[in-house]
Coordinates of C-alpha atoms in Angstrom, one line a residue:
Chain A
X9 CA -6.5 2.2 -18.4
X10 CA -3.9 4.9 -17.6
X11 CA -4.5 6.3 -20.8
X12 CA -8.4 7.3 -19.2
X13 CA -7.1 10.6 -17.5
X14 CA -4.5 12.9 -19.0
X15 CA -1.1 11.9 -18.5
X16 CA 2.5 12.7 -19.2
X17 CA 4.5 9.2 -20.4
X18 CA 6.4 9.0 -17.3
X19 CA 2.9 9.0 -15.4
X20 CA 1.4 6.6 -18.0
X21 CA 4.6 4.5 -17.5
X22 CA 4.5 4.2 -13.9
X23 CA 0.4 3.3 -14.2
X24 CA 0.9 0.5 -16.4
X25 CA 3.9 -0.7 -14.3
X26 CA 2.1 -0.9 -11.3
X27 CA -1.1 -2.8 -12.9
X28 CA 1.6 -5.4 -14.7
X29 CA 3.6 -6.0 -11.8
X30 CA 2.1 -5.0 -8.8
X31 CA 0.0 -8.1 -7.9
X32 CA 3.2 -10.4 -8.2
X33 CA 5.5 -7.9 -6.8
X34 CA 3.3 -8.8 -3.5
X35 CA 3.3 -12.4 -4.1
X36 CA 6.9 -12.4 -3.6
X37 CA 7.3 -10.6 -1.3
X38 CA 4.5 -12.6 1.0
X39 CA 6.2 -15.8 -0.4
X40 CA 9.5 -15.1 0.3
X41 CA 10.5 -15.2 -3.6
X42 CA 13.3 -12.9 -5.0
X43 CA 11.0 -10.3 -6.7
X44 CA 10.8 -11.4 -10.0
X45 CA 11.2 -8.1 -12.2
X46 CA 13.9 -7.1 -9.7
X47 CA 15.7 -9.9 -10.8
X48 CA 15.3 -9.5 -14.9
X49 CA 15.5 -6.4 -16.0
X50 CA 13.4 -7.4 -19.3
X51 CA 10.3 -7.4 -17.4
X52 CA 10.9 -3.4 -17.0
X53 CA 12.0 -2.9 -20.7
X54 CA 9.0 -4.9 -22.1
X55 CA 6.5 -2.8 -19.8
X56 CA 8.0 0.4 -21.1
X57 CA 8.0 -0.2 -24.7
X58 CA 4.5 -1.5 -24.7
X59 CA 3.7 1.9 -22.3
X60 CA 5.4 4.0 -24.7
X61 CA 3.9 2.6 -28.4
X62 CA 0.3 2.7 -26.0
X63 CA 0.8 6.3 -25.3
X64 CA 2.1 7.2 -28.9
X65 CA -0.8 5.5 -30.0
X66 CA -2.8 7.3 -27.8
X67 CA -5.6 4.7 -27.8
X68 CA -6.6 5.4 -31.5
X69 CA -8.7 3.1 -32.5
X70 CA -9.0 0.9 -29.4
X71 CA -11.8 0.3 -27.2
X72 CA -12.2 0.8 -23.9
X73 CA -14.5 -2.8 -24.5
X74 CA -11.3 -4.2 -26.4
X75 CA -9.4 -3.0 -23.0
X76 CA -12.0 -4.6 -20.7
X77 CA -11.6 -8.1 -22.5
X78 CA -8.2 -8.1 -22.3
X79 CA -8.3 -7.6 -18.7
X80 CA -10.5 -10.5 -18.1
X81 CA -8.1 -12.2 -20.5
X82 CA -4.5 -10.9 -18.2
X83 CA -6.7 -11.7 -14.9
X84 CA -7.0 -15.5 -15.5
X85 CA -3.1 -15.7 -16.9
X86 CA -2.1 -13.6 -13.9
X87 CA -3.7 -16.2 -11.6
X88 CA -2.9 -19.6 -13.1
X89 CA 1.3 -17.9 -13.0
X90 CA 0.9 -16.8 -9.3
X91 CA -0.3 -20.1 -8.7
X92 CA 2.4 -21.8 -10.7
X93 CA 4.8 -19.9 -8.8
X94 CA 3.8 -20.3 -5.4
X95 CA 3.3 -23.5 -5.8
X96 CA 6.7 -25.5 -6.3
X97 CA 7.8 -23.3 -3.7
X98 CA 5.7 -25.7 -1.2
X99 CA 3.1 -23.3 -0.5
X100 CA 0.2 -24.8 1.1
X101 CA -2.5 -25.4 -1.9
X102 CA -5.2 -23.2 -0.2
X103 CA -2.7 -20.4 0.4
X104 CA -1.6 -20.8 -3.5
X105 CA -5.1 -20.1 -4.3
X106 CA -5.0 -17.0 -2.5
X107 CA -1.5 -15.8 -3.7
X108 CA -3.1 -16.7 -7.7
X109 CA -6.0 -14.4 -6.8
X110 CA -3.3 -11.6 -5.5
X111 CA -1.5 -11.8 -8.2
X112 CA -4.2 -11.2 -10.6
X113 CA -5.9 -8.4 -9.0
X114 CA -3.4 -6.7 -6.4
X115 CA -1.8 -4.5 -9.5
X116 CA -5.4 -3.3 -10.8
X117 CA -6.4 -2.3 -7.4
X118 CA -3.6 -0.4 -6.0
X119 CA -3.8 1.0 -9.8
X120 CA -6.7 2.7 -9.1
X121 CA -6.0 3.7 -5.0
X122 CA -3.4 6.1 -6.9
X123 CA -5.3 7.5 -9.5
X124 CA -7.8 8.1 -7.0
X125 CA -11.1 6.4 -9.1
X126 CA -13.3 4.1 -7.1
X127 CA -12.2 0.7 -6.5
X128 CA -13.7 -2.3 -8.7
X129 CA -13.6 -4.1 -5.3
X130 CA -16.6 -1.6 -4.2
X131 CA -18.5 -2.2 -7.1
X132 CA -20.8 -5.6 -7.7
X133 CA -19.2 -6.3 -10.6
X134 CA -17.1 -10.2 -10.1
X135 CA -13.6 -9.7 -10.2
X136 CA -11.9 -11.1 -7.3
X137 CA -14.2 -14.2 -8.0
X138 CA -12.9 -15.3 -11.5
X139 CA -9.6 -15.0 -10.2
X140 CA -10.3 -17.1 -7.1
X141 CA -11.9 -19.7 -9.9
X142 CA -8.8 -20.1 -12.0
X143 CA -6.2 -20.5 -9.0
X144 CA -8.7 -23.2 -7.8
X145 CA -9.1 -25.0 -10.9
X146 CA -5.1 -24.7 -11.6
X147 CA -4.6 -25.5 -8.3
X148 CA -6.6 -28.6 -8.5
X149 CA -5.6 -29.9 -12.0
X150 CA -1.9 -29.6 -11.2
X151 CA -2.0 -31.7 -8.4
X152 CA -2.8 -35.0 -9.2
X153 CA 0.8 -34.2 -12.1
X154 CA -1.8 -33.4 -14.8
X155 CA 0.2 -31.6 -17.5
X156 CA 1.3 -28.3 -17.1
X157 CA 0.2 -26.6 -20.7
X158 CA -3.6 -28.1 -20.0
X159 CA -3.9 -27.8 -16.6
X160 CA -3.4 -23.6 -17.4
X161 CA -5.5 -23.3 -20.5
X162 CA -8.4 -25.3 -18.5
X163 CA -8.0 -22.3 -15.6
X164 CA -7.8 -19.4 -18.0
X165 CA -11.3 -20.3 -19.9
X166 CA -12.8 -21.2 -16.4
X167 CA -12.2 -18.1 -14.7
X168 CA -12.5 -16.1 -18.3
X169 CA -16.1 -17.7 -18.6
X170 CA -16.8 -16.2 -15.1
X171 CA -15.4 -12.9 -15.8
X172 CA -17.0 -12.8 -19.0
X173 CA -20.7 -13.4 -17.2
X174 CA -19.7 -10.9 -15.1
X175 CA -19.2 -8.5 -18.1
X176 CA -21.8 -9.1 -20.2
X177 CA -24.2 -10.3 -18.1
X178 CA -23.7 -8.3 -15.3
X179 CA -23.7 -11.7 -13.2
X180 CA -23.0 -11.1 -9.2
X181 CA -23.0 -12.7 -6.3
X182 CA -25.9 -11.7 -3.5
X183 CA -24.9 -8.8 -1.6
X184 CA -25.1 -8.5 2.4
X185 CA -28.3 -6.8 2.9
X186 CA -29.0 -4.7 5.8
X187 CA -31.5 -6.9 8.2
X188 CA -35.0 -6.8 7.3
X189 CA -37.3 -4.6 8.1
X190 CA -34.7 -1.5 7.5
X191 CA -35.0 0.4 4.8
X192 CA -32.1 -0.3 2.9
X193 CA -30.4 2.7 2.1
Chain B
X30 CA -17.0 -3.2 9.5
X31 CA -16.9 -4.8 6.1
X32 CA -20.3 -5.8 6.7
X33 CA -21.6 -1.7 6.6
X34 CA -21.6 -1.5 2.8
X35 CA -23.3 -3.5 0.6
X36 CA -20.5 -6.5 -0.3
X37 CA -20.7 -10.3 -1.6
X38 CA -19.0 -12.7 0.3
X39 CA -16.1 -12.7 -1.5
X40 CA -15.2 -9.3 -1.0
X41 CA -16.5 -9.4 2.5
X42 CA -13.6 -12.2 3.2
X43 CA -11.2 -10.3 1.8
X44 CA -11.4 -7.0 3.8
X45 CA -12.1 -9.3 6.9
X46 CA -8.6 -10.7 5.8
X47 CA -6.9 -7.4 5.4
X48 CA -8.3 -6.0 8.6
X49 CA -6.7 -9.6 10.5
X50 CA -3.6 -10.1 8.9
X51 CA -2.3 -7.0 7.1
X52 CA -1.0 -5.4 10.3
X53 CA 1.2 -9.2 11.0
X54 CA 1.9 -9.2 7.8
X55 CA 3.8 -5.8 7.2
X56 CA 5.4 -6.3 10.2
X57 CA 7.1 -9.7 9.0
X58 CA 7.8 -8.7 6.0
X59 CA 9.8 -5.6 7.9
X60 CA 11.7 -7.9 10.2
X61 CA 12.3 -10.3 7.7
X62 CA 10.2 -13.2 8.9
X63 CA 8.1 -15.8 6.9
X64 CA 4.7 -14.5 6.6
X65 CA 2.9 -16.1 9.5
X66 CA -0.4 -17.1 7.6
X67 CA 1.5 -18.4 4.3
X68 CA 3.4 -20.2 6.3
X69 CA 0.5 -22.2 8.2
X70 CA -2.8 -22.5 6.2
X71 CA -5.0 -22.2 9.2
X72 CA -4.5 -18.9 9.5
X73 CA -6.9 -18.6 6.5
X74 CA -9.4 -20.5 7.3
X75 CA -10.4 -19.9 10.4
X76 CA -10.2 -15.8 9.1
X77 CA -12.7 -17.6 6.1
X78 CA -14.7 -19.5 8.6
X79 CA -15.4 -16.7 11.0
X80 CA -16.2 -14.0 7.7
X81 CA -18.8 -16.2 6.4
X82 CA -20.4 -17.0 10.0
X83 CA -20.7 -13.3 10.2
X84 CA -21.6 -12.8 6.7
X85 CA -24.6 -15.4 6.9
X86 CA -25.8 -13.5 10.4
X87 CA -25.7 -10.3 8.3
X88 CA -24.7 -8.8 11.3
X89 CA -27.8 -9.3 13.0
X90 CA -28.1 -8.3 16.8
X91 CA -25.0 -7.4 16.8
X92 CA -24.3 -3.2 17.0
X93 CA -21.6 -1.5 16.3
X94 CA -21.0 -0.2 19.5
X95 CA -20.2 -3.9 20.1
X96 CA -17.5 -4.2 17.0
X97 CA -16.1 -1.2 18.0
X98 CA -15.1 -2.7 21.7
X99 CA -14.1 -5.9 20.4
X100 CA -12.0 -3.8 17.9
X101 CA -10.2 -1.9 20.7
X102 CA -9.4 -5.5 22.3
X103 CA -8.0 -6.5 19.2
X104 CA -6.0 -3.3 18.7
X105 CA -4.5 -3.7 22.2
X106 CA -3.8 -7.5 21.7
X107 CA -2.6 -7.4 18.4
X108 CA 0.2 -4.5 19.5
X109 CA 1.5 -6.7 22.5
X110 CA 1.3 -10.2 19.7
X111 CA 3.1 -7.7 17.1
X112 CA 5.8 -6.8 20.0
X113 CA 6.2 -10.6 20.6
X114 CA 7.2 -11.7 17.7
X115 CA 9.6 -9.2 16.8
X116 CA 11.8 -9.1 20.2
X117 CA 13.1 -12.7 20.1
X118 CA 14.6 -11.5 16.6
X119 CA 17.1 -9.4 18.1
X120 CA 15.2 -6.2 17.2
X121 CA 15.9 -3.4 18.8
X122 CA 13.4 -2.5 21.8
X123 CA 12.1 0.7 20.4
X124 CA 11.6 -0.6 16.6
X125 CA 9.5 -3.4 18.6
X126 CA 6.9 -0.8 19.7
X127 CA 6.9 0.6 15.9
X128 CA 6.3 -3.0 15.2
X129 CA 3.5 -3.6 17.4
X130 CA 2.2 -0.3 16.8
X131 CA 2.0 -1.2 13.1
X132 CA 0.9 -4.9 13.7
X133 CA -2.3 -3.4 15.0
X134 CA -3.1 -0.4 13.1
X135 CA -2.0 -1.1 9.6
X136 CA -4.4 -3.9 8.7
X137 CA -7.2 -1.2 9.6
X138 CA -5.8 1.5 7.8
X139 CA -5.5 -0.3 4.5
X140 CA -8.8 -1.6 4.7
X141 CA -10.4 2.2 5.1
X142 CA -8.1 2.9 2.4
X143 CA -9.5 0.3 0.0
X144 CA -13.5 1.0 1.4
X145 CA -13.1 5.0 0.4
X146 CA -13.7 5.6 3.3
X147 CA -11.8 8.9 5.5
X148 CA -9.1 7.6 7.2
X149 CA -8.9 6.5 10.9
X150 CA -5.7 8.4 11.0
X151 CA -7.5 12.1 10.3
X152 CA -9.8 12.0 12.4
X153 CA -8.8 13.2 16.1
X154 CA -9.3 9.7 17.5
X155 CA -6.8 8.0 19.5
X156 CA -6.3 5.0 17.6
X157 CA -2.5 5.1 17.3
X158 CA -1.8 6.0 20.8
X159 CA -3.6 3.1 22.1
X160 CA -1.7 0.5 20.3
X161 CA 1.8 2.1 21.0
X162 CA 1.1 2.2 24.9
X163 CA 0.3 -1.8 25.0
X164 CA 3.2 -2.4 22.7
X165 CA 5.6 0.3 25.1
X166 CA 4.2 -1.3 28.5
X167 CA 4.8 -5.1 27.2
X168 CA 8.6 -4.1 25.9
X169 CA 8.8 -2.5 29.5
X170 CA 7.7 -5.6 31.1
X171 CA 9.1 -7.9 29.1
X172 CA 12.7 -6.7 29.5
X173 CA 14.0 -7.6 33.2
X174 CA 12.8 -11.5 32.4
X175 CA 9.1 -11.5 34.0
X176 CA 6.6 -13.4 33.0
X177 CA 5.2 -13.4 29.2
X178 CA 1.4 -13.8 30.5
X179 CA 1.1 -11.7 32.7
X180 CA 3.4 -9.0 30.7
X181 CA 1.0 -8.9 27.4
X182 CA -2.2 -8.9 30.1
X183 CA -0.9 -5.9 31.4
X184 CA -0.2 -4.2 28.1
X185 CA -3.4 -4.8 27.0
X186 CA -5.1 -3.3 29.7
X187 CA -3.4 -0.1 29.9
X188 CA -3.6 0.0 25.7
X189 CA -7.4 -0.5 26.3
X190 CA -8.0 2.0 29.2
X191 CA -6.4 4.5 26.7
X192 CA -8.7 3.6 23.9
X193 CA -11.9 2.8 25.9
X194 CA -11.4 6.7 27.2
X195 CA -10.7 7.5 23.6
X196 CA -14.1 6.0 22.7
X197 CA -16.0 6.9 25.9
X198 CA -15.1 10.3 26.7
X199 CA -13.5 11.3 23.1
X200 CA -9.6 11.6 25.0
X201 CA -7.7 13.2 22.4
X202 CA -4.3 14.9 22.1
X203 CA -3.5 18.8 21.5
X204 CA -4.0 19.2 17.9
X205 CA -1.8 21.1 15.7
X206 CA -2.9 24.7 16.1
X207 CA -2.4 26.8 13.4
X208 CA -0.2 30.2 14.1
X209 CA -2.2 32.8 16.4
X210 CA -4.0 35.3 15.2
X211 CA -5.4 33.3 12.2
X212 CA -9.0 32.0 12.1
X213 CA -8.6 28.0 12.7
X214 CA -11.2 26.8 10.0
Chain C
X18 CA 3.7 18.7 4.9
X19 CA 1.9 16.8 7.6
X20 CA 1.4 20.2 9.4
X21 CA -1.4 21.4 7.4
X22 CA -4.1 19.5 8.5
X23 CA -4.9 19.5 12.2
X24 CA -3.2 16.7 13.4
X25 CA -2.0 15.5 16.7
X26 CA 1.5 15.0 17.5
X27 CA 1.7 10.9 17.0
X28 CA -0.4 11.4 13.3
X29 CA 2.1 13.7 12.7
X30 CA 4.9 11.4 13.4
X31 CA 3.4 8.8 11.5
X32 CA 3.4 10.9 8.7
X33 CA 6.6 12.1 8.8
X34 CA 7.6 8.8 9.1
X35 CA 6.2 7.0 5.9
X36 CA 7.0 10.3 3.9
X37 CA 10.5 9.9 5.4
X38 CA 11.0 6.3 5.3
X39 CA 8.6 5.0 3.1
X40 CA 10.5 4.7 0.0
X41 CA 13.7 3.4 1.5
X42 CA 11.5 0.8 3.1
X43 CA 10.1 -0.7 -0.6
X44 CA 13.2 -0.6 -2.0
X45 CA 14.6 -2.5 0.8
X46 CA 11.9 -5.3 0.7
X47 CA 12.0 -5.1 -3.3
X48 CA 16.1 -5.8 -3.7
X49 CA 15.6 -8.7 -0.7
X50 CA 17.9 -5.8 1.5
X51 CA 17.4 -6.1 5.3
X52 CA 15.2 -2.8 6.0
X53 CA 17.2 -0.2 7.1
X54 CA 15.4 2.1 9.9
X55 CA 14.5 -1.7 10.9
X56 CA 18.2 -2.4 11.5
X57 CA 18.9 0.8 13.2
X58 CA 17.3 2.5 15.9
X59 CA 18.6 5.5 14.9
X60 CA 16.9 6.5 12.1
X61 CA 13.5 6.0 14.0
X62 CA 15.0 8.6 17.4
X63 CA 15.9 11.1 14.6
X64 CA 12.8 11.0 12.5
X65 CA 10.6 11.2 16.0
X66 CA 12.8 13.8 17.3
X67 CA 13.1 15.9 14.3
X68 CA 8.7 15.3 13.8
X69 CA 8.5 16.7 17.4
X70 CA 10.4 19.6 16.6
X71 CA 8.7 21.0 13.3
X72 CA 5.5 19.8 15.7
X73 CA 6.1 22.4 18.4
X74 CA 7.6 25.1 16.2
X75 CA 3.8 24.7 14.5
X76 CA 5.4 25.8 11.6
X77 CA 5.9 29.0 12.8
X78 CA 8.3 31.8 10.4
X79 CA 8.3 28.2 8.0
X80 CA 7.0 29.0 4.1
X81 CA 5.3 26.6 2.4
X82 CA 7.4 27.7 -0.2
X83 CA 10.8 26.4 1.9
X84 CA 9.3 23.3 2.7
X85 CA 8.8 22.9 -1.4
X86 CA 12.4 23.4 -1.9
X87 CA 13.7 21.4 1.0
X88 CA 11.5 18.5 -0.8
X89 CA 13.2 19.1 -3.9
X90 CA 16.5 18.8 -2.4
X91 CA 15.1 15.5 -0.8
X92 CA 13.8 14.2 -3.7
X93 CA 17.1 14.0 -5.8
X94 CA 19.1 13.3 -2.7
X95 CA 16.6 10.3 -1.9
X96 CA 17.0 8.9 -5.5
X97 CA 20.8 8.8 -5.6
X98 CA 20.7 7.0 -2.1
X99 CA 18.7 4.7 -3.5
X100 CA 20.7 3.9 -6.4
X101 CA 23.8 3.8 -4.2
X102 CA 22.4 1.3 -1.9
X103 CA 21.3 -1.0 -4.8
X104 CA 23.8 -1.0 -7.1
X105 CA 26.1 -2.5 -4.8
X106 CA 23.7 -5.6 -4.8
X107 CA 24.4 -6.3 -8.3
X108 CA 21.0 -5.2 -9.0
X109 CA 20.8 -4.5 -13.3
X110 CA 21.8 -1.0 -13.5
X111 CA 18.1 0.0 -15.4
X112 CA 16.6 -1.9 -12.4
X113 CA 18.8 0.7 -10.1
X114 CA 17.5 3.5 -11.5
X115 CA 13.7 2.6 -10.9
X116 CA 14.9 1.7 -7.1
X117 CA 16.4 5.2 -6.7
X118 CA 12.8 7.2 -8.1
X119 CA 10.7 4.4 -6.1
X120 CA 13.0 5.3 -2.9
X121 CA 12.3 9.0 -3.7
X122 CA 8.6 9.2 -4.9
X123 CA 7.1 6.4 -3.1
X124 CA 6.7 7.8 1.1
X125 CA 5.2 11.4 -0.1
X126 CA 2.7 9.1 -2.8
X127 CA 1.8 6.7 0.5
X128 CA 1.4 9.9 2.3
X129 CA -0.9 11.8 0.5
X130 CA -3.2 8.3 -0.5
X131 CA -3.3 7.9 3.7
X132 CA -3.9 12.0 4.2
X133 CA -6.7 11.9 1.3
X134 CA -5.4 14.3 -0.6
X135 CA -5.2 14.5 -4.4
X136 CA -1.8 12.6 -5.8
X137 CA 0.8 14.4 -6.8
X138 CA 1.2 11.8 -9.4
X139 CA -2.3 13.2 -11.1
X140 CA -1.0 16.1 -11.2
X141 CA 0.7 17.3 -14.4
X142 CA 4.0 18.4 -12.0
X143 CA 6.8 16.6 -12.8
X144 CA 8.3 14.9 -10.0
X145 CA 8.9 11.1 -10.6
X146 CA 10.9 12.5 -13.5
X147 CA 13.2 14.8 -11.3
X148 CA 14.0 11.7 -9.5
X149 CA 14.4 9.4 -12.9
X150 CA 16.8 11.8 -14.1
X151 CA 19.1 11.8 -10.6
X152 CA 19.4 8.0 -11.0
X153 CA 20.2 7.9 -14.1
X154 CA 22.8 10.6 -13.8
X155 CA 24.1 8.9 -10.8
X156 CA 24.3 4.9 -12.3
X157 CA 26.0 6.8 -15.6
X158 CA 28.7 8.0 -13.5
X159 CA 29.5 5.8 -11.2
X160 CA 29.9 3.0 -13.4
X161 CA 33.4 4.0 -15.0
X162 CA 34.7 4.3 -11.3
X163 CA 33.9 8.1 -10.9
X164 CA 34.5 9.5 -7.5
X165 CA 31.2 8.8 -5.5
X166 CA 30.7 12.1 -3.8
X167 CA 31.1 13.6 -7.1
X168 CA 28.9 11.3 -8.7
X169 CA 26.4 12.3 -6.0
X170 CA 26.8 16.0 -6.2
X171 CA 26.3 16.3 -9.7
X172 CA 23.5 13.6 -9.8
X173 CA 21.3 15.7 -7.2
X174 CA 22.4 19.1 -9.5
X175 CA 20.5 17.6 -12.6
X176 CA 17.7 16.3 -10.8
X177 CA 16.9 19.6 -8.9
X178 CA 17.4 21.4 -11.9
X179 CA 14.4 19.8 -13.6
X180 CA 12.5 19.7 -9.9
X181 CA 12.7 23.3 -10.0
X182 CA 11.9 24.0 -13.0
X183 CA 8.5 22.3 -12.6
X184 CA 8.6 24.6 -9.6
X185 CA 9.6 27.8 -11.0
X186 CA 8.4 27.7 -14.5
X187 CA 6.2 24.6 -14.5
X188 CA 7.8 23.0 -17.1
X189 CA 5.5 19.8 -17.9
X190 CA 5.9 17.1 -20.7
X191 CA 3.1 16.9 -23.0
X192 CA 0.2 15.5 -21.3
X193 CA -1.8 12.5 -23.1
X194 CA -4.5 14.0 -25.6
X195 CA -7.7 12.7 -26.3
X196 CA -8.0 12.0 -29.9
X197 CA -8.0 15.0 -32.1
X198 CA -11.6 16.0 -33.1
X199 CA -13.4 15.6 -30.2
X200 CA -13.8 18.1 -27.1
X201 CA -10.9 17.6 -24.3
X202 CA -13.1 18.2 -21.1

């Protein structure tokens, strides 16, 4: 997404670091965690590299639909881990819901606060939602000591087949309309 | 507030829950407390509860001038709460009014941040000021040994007379002139 | 910076504030560091006092231009502090050098997101860079043992060489090109 506006590589760098990392930089944080990239330098190096054969790339070739999928895709994975994490570390179950749902959608949204583009959390468009379904499902699997490998791959397609509705379907939930009677603009 | 623009449930929630707990939640994470609401679960749920209530009444009846006042309660109750927490820890008196300062402004700052729209901050509102006179009156109060009731009472009152005269009768500071002689648009 | 919009003197305190404090404050939470104006009242009284000043000079006889350079100075100074206070912690030495640009790009980013103006990170302006190459100059020297004010002095030299530069001559790194053939508007 950092590749949308024109950027230097440090820029694009720092863009892509903050959508990767951002949402569990804050979970964390909130749970009292050592942060995890703070801890394992590889994190950093991974999210460089990729940055840097993106930019040399320069997006030849890939979609901004191909982008969009693989969002949904990194939303889902994002919340099942934030949930795996927060979990074991005796988090209340509700609250690991919530910290699965930061995870996956804290990065994306202070992502675009900086590069100043409207937020997705203003549009209608699900995204919050699909993230909220995986943690819950994870959350809800791994309890009872269902297995680890299923109890993520379940929570992925669940949230993905939200996500995906909300993509190509345009599916939403109802909006808060103005009382009746107003004219709603 | 979150109720103005159009917003599902979901997102409605979750700027309800930054307006309520960001504020408390910067403020532990400064003085290196436990998060309060990942800590105890209820936190959550009654912030949940109390969205949807006022997501399903859409807001009906109830005017803004109303929200605001409650809001300035809130402000004034949430700086003396933010000052509270942070004295037992052994911080020092004057970072406890930054604290509480920050307790109650902060959740409302990021959540204009995140709705687009113009920040609380530039406008000439007091909205600062209040909170930091509750949180400077309780620390006042507080110190000789008298009595935690009637201390945050207090500093809520004179937080609230400041913002209620803010609201009322538009108080506002001296703004920052620019140099003489220039034309000040 | 704060100074240019009509402010009153507690926004402009606030603002001075996160841009001076800001930075030092996320690297603090990220390396699990007690926070350091948290610890000691004193950075707070100078910050406020030092606000109060600039606030009643109104800028008066003060370039624009000086205040550019005095941030450039900052900047580089800002990102060896930040190393020096992380390394220490037995923080990887790459992870260091992120820490010391975070501690010196992130309070004027926060600033400008809260102030509404445009970020200096969409800009083609280097300026993470600057910072980037005074951390790494700094974490290169001081690892064989070098003298630390030396290591210091020369750090901030290379970074404010490049800062003004971007200054002086604008020197930018290749910005990100649309693919080749079609119109870059």
């Amino acid at each position: 997404m950092a590749a949308q506006k024109r950027q230097d590589v440090v820029t694009f760098i720092f863009f892509a670091a903050i959508t990767g990392v951002g949402g569990g930089t804050l979970r964390d944080l909130l749970i009292g965690a050592p942060v995890f990239w703070v801890q394992d330098a590889g994190y950093a190096i991974v999210c460089s590299v990729v940055a840097i054969l993106v930019y040399l790339t320069r997006g030849r070739g890939v979609h901004r639909q191909t982008l969009l999928w693989l969002d949904a895709v990194r939303l889902c994975v994002y919340a099942s881990a934030g949930v795996a994490k927060a979990l074991p570390m005796g988090v209340d179950p509700m609250i690991c819901v919530v910290m699965g749902a930061l995870t996956a959608t804290f990065g994306g949204i202070i992502r675009g606060l900086l590069a100043g583009v409207p937020s997705i959390l203003l549009s209608h468009e699900l995204y919050i939602t699909p993230a909220l379904v995986s943690a819950s499902v994870f959350v809800t699997l791994r309890r009872p000591g269902a297995d680890w490998t299923w109890a993520s791959g379940i929570a992925v397609a669940f949230g993905f087949v939200v996500r995906a509705g909300a993509i190509r379907w345009t599916w939403h939930m109802p909006a808060f309309e103005p009382p009746a009677g107003r004219d709603p603009s």
